[in-house]
RNA sequence: GGCGAGGUAGCUCAGCUGGUGAGAGCGGUGGAUUCAUAACCCACAGGUCGGCGGUUCAAAUCCGCCUCUCGCUACCA
């Protein structure tokens, strides 16, 4: 079988933040895949890297008063330094700021331009200075002329930019996805993209004028512009292979698997294939999409202060236990929860009690009953063969799991086989047979069990290379070179193994003083500024949900001097009926605003803490219209 | 509100194109055993398979409606 190849990529990680659990998971999954394909005899290539251009990077650099290049060098180095600590075997690490990359980006852009799929158009748009982006009318239909995020007035700017004819490839793309189930998986993401393709796609703006953004790759056909956002990033998967001339590209590109998290699905499932098609380059073979990690049931976020540092976890639990846990715990494609309790539970049940203990009992018995030398497998019984067949079944099942990245369920199957081996030993009771003098049979039983352990060691090696190397070493074996299920090497001296996976203890976290999750205090203002705000007590007279919204209530309030209507985003916290009669605090002199077509003259005040909101009101009854100061 | 994914034993979930009396792991209870990391092995869960209706000789598995949860999105002055 000549030239079986496999190429797997992580996304290039954006260097505006430190690496966390999510980055580690994606990369570990890729590493596991590449190691499995290695064992299956494929010629493999594994790429990761960093994405370093763009406005966000510019802004972060400016805010921290750093030179951009110096900053991206430092942040990229953090990622580069992380991977060896997680035993990641990437072959290359590409940075978008490298010349070998920008050269290819420009070549692809030029080719696409020459083919007529990039055109210039004047974009008369509404621009938000703070977002540094344009908004479509559709995006601002609630409040035309205002930024939906900052709610500041948008500037009308006329700007020329280059656009990619994404719409031209919509039908082709739908056909591509529909005709090949392996192209995009798991299924929920395939459905999502197909649903998205039911509506017409807009052409994609792919440039920014240099005067607004110089931190980017210049368009080859117009140096007054840099390419914006996606061309410069996605092309890394090709440029790292030395497109177009390097033989690596010919060799690996047809067998490309892109691994991503679900947040960049659209870019990889829609933009990227179309970019490739337009440049007359074959599309990648597979896109695989995984979910996000929560931490102890909560979304991982900087503001919650629960961002998981993978190195810290690897140090705490052991690198291989960490790798095993993330691969085993997250159902591929769904979100998973990272919790110390379940990590400890999985370690103790699956690794320590089942696998580790199996190694312990087998090596101990070889020591006691066979003078420490691995016995020969002779005259296998039906029970022996049935058990050994389980190993073959596992090996046969592996390619399917790799294709779909369902490592989690493959690991479950390996566990089952380990459990069967434990049961087999109990049923065969070699200790009893030894007492009965059946030493040959005892030898065979231990040989079978050893073969099972060695097989499991091979099959788990890509996930836990260090611990499985120890396991194999106990049988006098080196690192696996293939997955063939062969008889154990009789005569090898067996070393009674020290516990391969020690029991871990889960300690209920003591109630530390909760780290403050309060938002930072805004810049100081003068009293005169505060005095401009007219706060009043008001009584709610009427309340009803605003149709077709989840969060809005329309309220009629009594302000003493007048009644007025306000629209408030509190429907998730208060029912309309419980609002009526309640006294609240409102900003009475706020400029009116239309929400969902309803005018809101004022804003009510509520205390907010992440998921909850509580209305502010007077401690006792006050006449409607009373001032608050 | 739109799109997507789901609601199966206390918990986490398997159950593909409909058909032996509905499963696994964890936890819990009881038992057996001693080779082993107080590990392993065995037995025990009587769960309206979210609800209602339909198709069928037969539905957790197909269709319709409803309901709830989660994700993305809209919206939240």
XYZ file of N, CA and C in Angstrom, chain A residues 411-623:
639
model
N -12.019 4.952 23.409
C -11.419 4.714 24.721
C -12.363 3.912 25.616
N -13.656 4.149 25.463
C -14.624 3.371 26.239
C -14.531 1.898 25.844
N -14.347 1.646 24.554
C -14.234 0.257 24.099
C -12.967 -0.395 24.633
N -11.902 0.361 24.666
C -10.671 -0.192 25.231
C -10.900 -0.552 26.699
N -11.608 0.325 27.399
C -11.909 0.032 28.798
C -12.686 -1.262 28.959
N -13.624 -1.468 28.063
C -14.414 -2.694 28.142
C -13.521 -3.922 28.023
N -12.571 -3.830 27.118
C -11.674 -4.967 26.921
C -10.801 -5.180 28.157
N -10.390 -4.102 28.769
C -9.613 -4.225 30.007
C -10.469 -4.892 31.089
N -11.715 -4.478 31.177
C -12.624 -5.095 32.152
C -12.794 -6.582 31.874
N -12.941 -6.924 30.595
C -13.078 -8.339 30.240
C -11.842 -9.132 30.661
N -10.693 -8.487 30.556
C -9.459 -9.175 30.936
C -9.413 -9.391 32.444
N -9.852 -8.395 33.177
C -9.931 -8.579 34.627
C -10.876 -9.723 34.992
N -11.993 -9.780 34.280
C -12.951 -10.849 34.558
C -12.353 -12.202 34.195
N -11.674 -12.220 33.057
C -11.029 -13.447 32.584
C -10.073 -13.983 33.649
N -9.276 -13.120 34.212
C -8.321 -13.580 35.215
C -9.045 -14.141 36.427
N -10.094 -13.453 36.844
C -10.840 -13.950 37.998
C -11.442 -15.316 37.699
N -11.995 -15.452 36.487
C -12.621 -16.730 36.122
C -11.595 -17.852 35.997
N -10.457 -17.534 35.409
C -9.431 -18.556 35.196
C -8.696 -18.896 36.499
N -8.692 -17.973 37.423
C -8.079 -18.179 38.742
C -6.724 -18.877 38.682
N -5.758 -18.258 38.060
C -4.449 -18.910 37.926
C -3.845 -19.283 39.275
N -4.169 -18.569 40.326
C -3.615 -18.907 41.645
C -4.076 -20.290 42.094
N -5.348 -20.619 41.754
C -5.855 -21.942 42.122
C -5.176 -23.018 41.270
N -5.028 -22.713 39.987
C -4.416 -23.703 39.092
C -2.947 -23.906 39.444
N -2.333 -22.872 39.929
C -0.936 -23.010 40.345
C -0.833 -23.969 41.521
N -1.752 -23.815 42.454
C -1.747 -24.715 43.617
C -2.023 -26.139 43.184
N -2.824 -26.266 42.114
C -3.155 -27.606 41.622
C -2.047 -28.165 40.743
N -1.011 -27.380 40.550
C 0.136 -27.871 39.799
C 0.017 -27.737 38.291
N -1.027 -27.041 37.807
C -1.186 -26.888 36.350
C -0.340 -25.719 35.847
N 0.951 -25.868 35.904
C 1.807 -24.715 35.627
C 1.759 -24.269 34.160
N 1.599 -25.208 33.233
C 1.500 -24.804 31.826
C 0.286 -23.920 31.600
N -0.819 -24.349 32.186
C -2.056 -23.590 32.013
C -1.918 -22.207 32.655
N -1.315 -22.162 33.805
C -1.079 -20.878 34.456
C -0.268 -19.971 33.528
N 0.746 -20.556 32.913
C 1.579 -19.781 31.989
C 0.775 -19.221 30.832
N -0.086 -20.058 30.288
C -0.878 -19.611 29.142
C -1.835 -18.486 29.556
N -2.450 -18.673 30.698
C -3.372 -17.625 31.171
C -2.629 -16.294 31.300
N -1.469 -16.349 31.876
C -0.726 -15.102 32.071
C -0.191 -14.564 30.749
N 0.096 -15.456 29.827
C 0.526 -15.008 28.501
C -0.619 -14.295 27.787
N -1.813 -14.870 27.905
C -2.977 -14.246 27.284
C -3.231 -12.869 27.905
N -3.201 -12.847 29.228
C -3.436 -11.566 29.901
C -2.365 -10.548 29.510
N -1.144 -11.013 29.380
C -0.066 -10.115 28.986
C -0.282 -9.584 27.578
N -0.727 -10.462 26.706
C -0.984 -10.020 25.334
C -2.076 -8.954 25.319
N -3.060 -9.144 26.154
C -4.132 -8.152 26.239
C -3.586 -6.817 26.739
N -2.750 -6.896 27.744
C -2.186 -5.669 28.299
C -1.287 -4.962 27.293
N -0.491 -5.744 26.599
C 0.391 -5.145 25.593
C -0.449 -4.506 24.493
N -1.502 -5.220 24.097
C -2.390 -4.670 23.077
C -3.018 -3.367 23.540
N -3.491 -3.358 24.780
C -4.082 -2.125 25.318
C -3.022 -1.030 25.377
N -1.814 -1.419 25.747
C -0.720 -0.455 25.793
C -0.486 0.186 24.435
N -0.556 -0.624 23.396
C -0.397 -0.076 22.039
C -1.550 0.853 21.685
N -2.759 0.387 21.995
C -3.938 1.146 21.565
C -4.117 2.431 22.363
N -3.531 2.490 23.535
C -3.648 3.705 24.336
C -2.405 4.580 24.225
N -1.417 4.065 23.541
C -0.158 4.799 23.444
C -0.333 6.204 22.852
N -1.103 6.369 21.802
C -1.254 7.725 21.253
C -1.875 8.711 22.232
N -2.657 8.196 23.152
C -3.301 9.082 24.119
C -2.370 9.354 25.302
N -1.701 8.303 25.747
C -0.848 8.420 26.938
C 0.534 7.851 26.652
N 1.305 8.560 25.873
C 2.580 7.974 25.424
C 3.539 7.646 26.569
N 3.559 8.447 27.595
C 4.546 8.190 28.647
C 4.167 6.990 29.508
N 2.924 6.986 29.957
C 2.508 5.885 30.834
C 2.470 4.563 30.077
N 2.073 4.600 28.817
C 2.008 3.347 28.073
C 3.416 2.845 27.738
N 4.355 3.761 27.598
C 5.737 3.329 27.424
C 6.199 2.592 28.677
N 5.762 3.069 29.830
C 6.109 2.375 31.082
C 5.472 0.995 31.132
N 4.215 0.947 30.710
C 3.522 -0.342 30.713
C 4.251 -1.340 29.826
N 4.618 -0.891 28.635
C 5.280 -1.801 27.704
C 6.657 -2.192 28.215
N 7.283 -1.241 28.873
C 8.607 -1.511 29.416
C 8.552 -2.624 30.464
N 7.447 -2.679 31.177
C 7.298 -3.741 32.169
C 7.372 -5.118 31.520
N 7.010 -5.192 30.232
C 7.090 -6.466 29.509
C 8.371 -6.549 28.687
N 9.274 -5.620 28.948
C 10.536 -5.618 28.222
C 10.399 -5.138 26.789
N 9.362 -4.355 26.534
C 9.110 -3.892 25.169
C 9.363 -2.398 25.042
N 9.711 -2.007 23.842
C 9.899 -0.592 23.561
C 8.611 0.022 23.045
N 8.748 1.187 22.440
C 7.578 1.874 21.921
C 6.967 1.082 20.773
N 5.645 1.153 20.651
C 4.990 0.397 19.584
C 5.323 0.983 18.213
N 5.428 0.096 17.249
C 5.659 0.559 15.884
C 4.493 0.226 14.971
N 3.635 -0.658 15.467
C 2.420 -0.951 14.715
C 1.386 -1.448 15.710
N 0.216 -1.775 15.199
C -0.844 -2.231 16.097
C -1.115 -3.714 15.958
N -0.223 -4.422 15.341
C -0.494 -5.844 15.137
C -0.632 -6.566 16.466
N -1.621 -7.441 16.492
C -1.910 -8.197 17.702
C -1.114 -9.494 17.662
N 0.030 -9.475 18.326
C 0.886 -10.663 18.252
C 1.131 -11.213 19.648
N 1.534 -12.453 19.676
C 1.787 -13.120 20.956
C 2.899 -12.381 21.695
N 2.789 -12.354 23.012
C 3.800 -11.636 23.787
C 5.141 -12.363 23.702
N 6.206 -11.619 23.861
C 7.532 -12.203 23.708
C 7.884 -13.102 24.889
N 7.721 -14.404 24.709
C 7.981 -15.351 25.797
C 9.448 -15.269 26.212
N 9.649 -15.360 27.512
C 11.015 -15.346 28.022
C 11.478 -13.996 28.515
N 10.786 -12.949 28.050
C 11.174 -11.620 28.535
C 11.057 -11.535 30.052
N 12.035 -10.885 30.646
C 11.953 -10.680 32.085
C 10.883 -9.619 32.374
N 10.015 -9.943 33.276
C 8.939 -9.024 33.629
C 9.323 -8.278 34.897
N 9.167 -6.974 34.818
C 9.440 -6.190 36.013
C 8.124 -5.922 36.735
N 8.057 -6.333 37.986
C 6.845 -5.998 38.737
C 6.685 -4.483 38.716
N 5.575 -4.039 38.153
C 5.425 -2.604 37.934
C 5.021 -1.896 39.221
N 5.543 -0.731 39.395
C 5.003 0.133 40.433
C 3.668 0.645 39.921
N 2.782 1.038 40.817
C 1.455 1.459 40.348
C 1.553 2.443 39.182
N 0.964 2.041 38.086
C 1.060 2.845 36.868
C 0.200 4.100 36.980
N -0.966 3.934 37.528
C -1.863 5.068 37.755
C -2.264 5.080 39.225
N -1.577 5.833 40.038
C -1.957 5.903 41.448
C -3.366 6.464 41.597
N -4.032 6.010 42.638
C -5.335 6.597 42.957
C -5.157 8.091 43.220
N -6.086 8.860 42.743
C -6.067 10.290 43.044
C -7.163 10.573 44.058
N -6.951 11.594 44.820
C -7.946 11.952 45.818
C -8.631 13.242 45.414
N -9.933 13.200 45.445
C -10.673 14.429 45.151
C -10.940 15.160 46.455
N -10.477 16.355 46.517
C -10.700 17.164 47.715
C -11.736 18.226 47.388
N -12.813 18.157 48.118
C -13.860 19.168 47.946
C -13.226 20.539 48.129
N -13.370 21.398 47.141
C -12.703 22.693 47.272
C -13.215 23.442 48.501
N -12.289 23.905 49.300
C -12.707 24.707 50.438
C -13.243 26.024 49.911
N -14.154 26.557 50.628
C -14.764 27.792 50.165
C -13.786 28.954 50.327
N -13.029 29.127 49.269
C -12.105 30.262 49.317
C -12.927 31.538 49.224
N -12.318 32.575 49.695
C -12.950 33.860 49.471
C -13.115 34.004 47.963
N -14.347 34.109 47.509
C -14.536 34.135 46.067
C -13.795 35.315 45.457
N -13.093 34.987 44.401
C -12.403 36.082 43.726
C -13.448 37.043 43.191
N -13.181 38.280 43.347
C -14.147 39.271 42.921
C -14.397 39.168 41.430
N -15.674 39.049 41.107
C -16.019 39.009 39.698
C -16.589 40.349 39.249
N -16.512 41.319 40.140
C -17.091 42.615 39.815
C -16.332 43.261 38.668
N -17.086 43.915 37.832
C -16.460 44.614 36.715
C -15.601 45.747 37.260
N -14.515 46.060 36.561
C -13.665 47.165 37.025
C -14.421 48.490 37.027
N -14.011 49.337 37.916
C -14.672 50.634 38.036
C -14.306 51.510 36.850
N -15.313 52.176 36.336
C -15.086 53.034 35.178
C -14.320 54.294 35.588
N -13.791 55.016 34.596
C -13.019 56.221 34.923
C -13.833 57.213 35.754
N -13.120 57.904 36.603
C -13.744 58.875 37.501
C -14.496 59.956 36.728
N -15.590 60.386 37.306
C -16.321 61.500 36.698
C -16.490 62.603 37.746
N -16.739 63.803 37.255
C -16.970 64.921 38.164
C -18.402 64.881 38.686
N -18.620 65.520 39.819
C -19.964 65.563 40.378
C -20.941 66.165 39.376
N -20.465 67.163 38.651
C -21.342 67.822 37.683
C -21.836 66.822 36.640
N -20.948 65.881 36.305
C -21.364 64.871 35.330
C -22.476 64.011 35.908
N -22.277 63.598 37.148
C -23.287 62.764 37.783
C -24.606 63.518 37.914
N -24.480 64.791 38.228
C -25.687 65.588 38.473
C -26.565 65.711 37.231
N -25.964 65.437 36.093
C -26.765 65.510 34.869
C -27.800 64.393 34.818
N -27.547 63.324 35.563
C -28.455 62.182 35.519
C -29.619 62.441 36.463
N -30.817 62.397 35.908
C -32.012 62.638 36.732
C -32.661 61.309 37.078
N -32.416 60.875 38.307
C -32.982 59.602 38.747
C -34.269 59.856 39.520
N -35.278 59.076 39.221
C -36.565 59.268 39.888
C -37.154 57.934 40.337
N -37.981 58.022 41.356
C -38.802 56.882 41.745
C -40.035 56.871 40.855
N -40.360 55.705 40.349
C -41.557 55.588 39.521
C -42.331 54.351 39.942
N -43.625 54.397 39.684
C -44.466 53.239 39.988
C -44.911 52.613 38.672
N -44.793 51.310 38.618
C -45.188 50.611 37.392
C -46.703 50.469 37.369
N -47.320 50.974 36.320
C -48.769 50.901 36.192
C -49.187 49.722 35.340
N -48.508 49.554 34.239
C -48.832 48.438 33.341
C -47.532 47.761 32.937
N -47.649 46.489 32.610
C -46.485 45.768 32.119
C -46.949 44.639 31.227
N -46.257 44.480 30.107
C -46.573 43.344 29.239
C -45.343 42.999 28.427
N -45.207 41.737 28.093
C -44.062 41.335 27.274
C -44.155 41.967 25.890
N -43.014 42.315 25.327
C -42.997 42.790 23.951
C -43.021 41.555 23.046
N -43.987 41.483 22.133
C -44.102 40.294 21.286
C -42.809 40.020 20.521
N -42.541 38.772 20.303
C -41.396 38.325 19.521
C -40.059 38.702 20.146
N -40.060 38.897 21.423
C -38.774 39.079 22.096
C -38.767 38.201 23.330
N -37.594 37.861 23.781
C -37.475 37.058 24.993
C -37.196 37.929 26.203
N -36.627 39.079 25.965
C -36.067 39.819 27.087
C -36.778 41.126 27.384
N -37.665 41.550 26.510
C -38.216 42.895 26.650
C -39.594 42.912 27.306
N -39.758 43.844 28.233
C -41.072 44.156 28.769
C -41.389 45.601 28.421
N -42.647 45.839 28.041
C -43.099 47.209 27.852
C -43.800 47.641 29.132
N -43.332 48.748 29.690
C -43.883 49.203 30.966
C -44.498 50.583 30.799
N -45.611 50.779 31.476
C -46.122 52.140 31.621
C -45.873 52.528 33.067
N -45.195 53.660 33.241
C -44.828 54.037 34.605
C -45.373 55.407 34.957
N -45.607 55.563 36.219
C -46.063 56.847 36.761
C -44.858 57.568 37.342
N -44.569 58.729 36.750
C -43.414 59.495 37.211
C -43.861 60.703 38.033
N -45.076 60.689 38.528
C -45.567 61.829 39.282
C -46.102 62.898 38.363
N -45.179 63.552 37.657
C -45.601 64.627 36.761
C -46.171 64.101 35.461
N -45.902 62.877 35.132
C -46.391 62.320 33.871
C -46.343 60.794 33.912
N -47.051 60.223 32.954
C -46.941 58.791 32.730
C -46.167 58.614 31.433
N -45.366 57.610 31.410
C -44.658 57.354 30.159
C -44.362 55.872 29.970
N -43.917 55.583 28.761
C -43.626 54.194 28.406
C -42.125 53.964 28.387
N -41.699 52.884 29.015
C -40.310 52.483 28.827
C -40.268 51.002 28.442
N -39.214 50.658 27.770
C -39.012 49.267 27.379
C -37.764 48.787 28.109
N -37.896 47.667 28.812
C -36.798 47.216 29.652
C -36.447 45.757 29.361
N -35.184 45.463 29.401
C -34.715 44.108 29.097
C -34.646 43.218 30.319
N -35.766 42.996 30.946
C -35.750 42.233 32.195
C -36.736 41.077 32.189
N -37.271 40.768 31.012
C -38.314 39.739 30.961
C -37.811 38.378 31.437
N -36.509 38.179 31.398
C -35.998 36.890 31.853
C -35.955 36.801 33.372
N -36.091 37.922 34.014
C -35.960 37.937 35.471
C -37.264 38.256 36.187
N -38.123 38.988 35.508
C -39.397 39.381 36.113
C -40.538 39.145 35.140
N -41.610 38.587 35.677
C -42.802 38.445 34.861
C -43.549 39.775 34.842
N -44.293 39.953 33.769
C -45.010 41.215 33.624
C -45.899 41.481 34.841
N -46.630 40.435 35.273
C -47.594 40.672 36.338
C -46.940 41.061 37.665
N -45.713 40.545 37.884
C -45.087 40.898 39.165
C -44.441 42.285 39.127
N -44.454 42.906 37.967
C -43.921 44.257 37.862
C -44.964 45.291 38.276
N -46.213 44.948 38.038
C -47.251 45.948 38.218
C -47.349 46.353 39.690
N -47.339 47.639 39.928
C -47.438 48.160 41.278
C -46.089 48.360 41.953
N -45.060 47.790 41.371
C -43.741 47.866 41.980
C -43.144 49.268 41.791
N -42.381 49.691 42.794
C -41.678 50.970 42.650
C -40.251 50.709 42.195
N -39.850 51.482 41.209
C -38.532 51.275 40.631
C -37.797 52.601 40.526
N -36.517 52.525 40.224
C -35.710 53.721 39.971
C -35.472 53.827 38.479
N -35.739 55.004 37.917
C -35.500 55.159 36.480
C -34.644 56.385 36.212
N -33.907 56.303 35.116
C -33.207 57.482 34.588
C -34.246 58.240 33.782
N -34.652 59.397 34.307
C -35.811 60.080 33.730
C -35.443 60.957 32.545
N -34.195 61.359 32.461
C -33.843 62.297 31.389
C -32.976 61.661 30.309
N -33.089 60.360 30.168
C -32.332 59.692 29.128
C -32.987 59.934 27.780
N -32.155 60.133 26.768
C -32.697 60.350 25.431
C -33.567 59.172 25.026
N -34.735 59.431 24.451
C -35.640 58.342 24.048
C -34.989 57.458 22.991
N -35.480 56.252 22.945
C -34.857 55.284 22.066
C -35.932 54.318 21.598
N -35.829 53.898 20.341
C -36.814 52.920 19.854
C -36.258 51.515 19.955
N -37.031 50.628 20.554
C -36.652 49.226 20.665
C -37.776 48.401 20.097
N -37.472 47.626 19.096
C -38.512 46.784 18.492
C -39.716 47.634 18.116
N -39.429 48.848 17.676
C -40.504 49.712 17.231
C -41.234 50.431 18.342
N -40.890 50.143 19.598
C -41.560 50.811 20.709
C -40.628 51.868 21.284
N -41.162 53.028 21.555
C -40.319 54.061 22.117
C -40.122 53.838 23.613
N -38.883 53.976 24.021
C -38.563 53.841 25.435
C -38.057 55.186 25.918
N -38.792 55.793 26.859
C -38.392 57.105 27.376
C -37.857 56.945 28.777
N -36.624 56.459 28.842
C -36.023 56.255 30.148
C -35.541 54.834 30.296
N -34.901 54.602 31.414
C -34.287 53.304 31.630
C -34.406 52.972 33.110
N -34.808 51.746 33.394
C -34.900 51.396 34.810
C -33.562 50.850 35.294
N -33.343 50.897 36.575
C -32.073 50.455 37.125
C -32.236 49.101 37.812
N -31.259 48.262 37.586
C -31.253 46.949 38.218
C -29.817 46.577 38.533
N -29.640 45.869 39.631
C -28.320 45.328 39.935
C -28.118 44.076 39.113
N -26.926 43.928 38.560
C -26.716 42.783 37.680
C -25.491 42.010 38.134
N -25.644 40.685 38.060
C -24.495 39.842 38.365
C -24.547 38.637 37.456
N -23.916 38.780 36.330
C -23.880 37.664 35.396
C -25.272 37.228 34.994
N -25.751 36.144 35.615
C -26.979 35.512 35.151
C -28.234 36.142 35.747
N -28.070 36.959 36.766
C -29.266 37.450 37.431
C -29.328 38.969 37.389
N -30.527 39.454 37.625
C -30.728 40.897 37.725
C -31.800 41.138 38.774
N -31.587 42.136 39.601
C -32.556 42.468 40.638
C -32.868 43.951 40.540
N -34.153 44.230 40.497
C -34.579 45.612 40.344
C -34.225 46.438 41.569
N -33.828 47.674 41.328
C -33.617 48.606 42.426
C -34.917 49.345 42.696
N -35.165 49.576 43.967
C -36.360 50.330 44.312
C -36.160 50.967 45.663
N -37.051 51.835 46.087
C -36.932 52.462 47.400
C -37.205 51.424 48.492
N -36.588 51.598 49.655
C -36.806 50.658 50.755
C -38.227 50.752 51.307
N -38.847 51.880 51.130
C -40.231 52.037 51.595
C -41.017 52.779 50.533
N -42.259 53.126 50.854
C -43.061 53.825 49.850
C -42.639 55.276 49.716
N -42.558 55.732 48.482
C -42.279 57.136 48.189
C -43.253 57.553 47.096
N -43.603 58.818 47.077
C -44.472 59.274 45.986
C -43.772 59.112 44.647
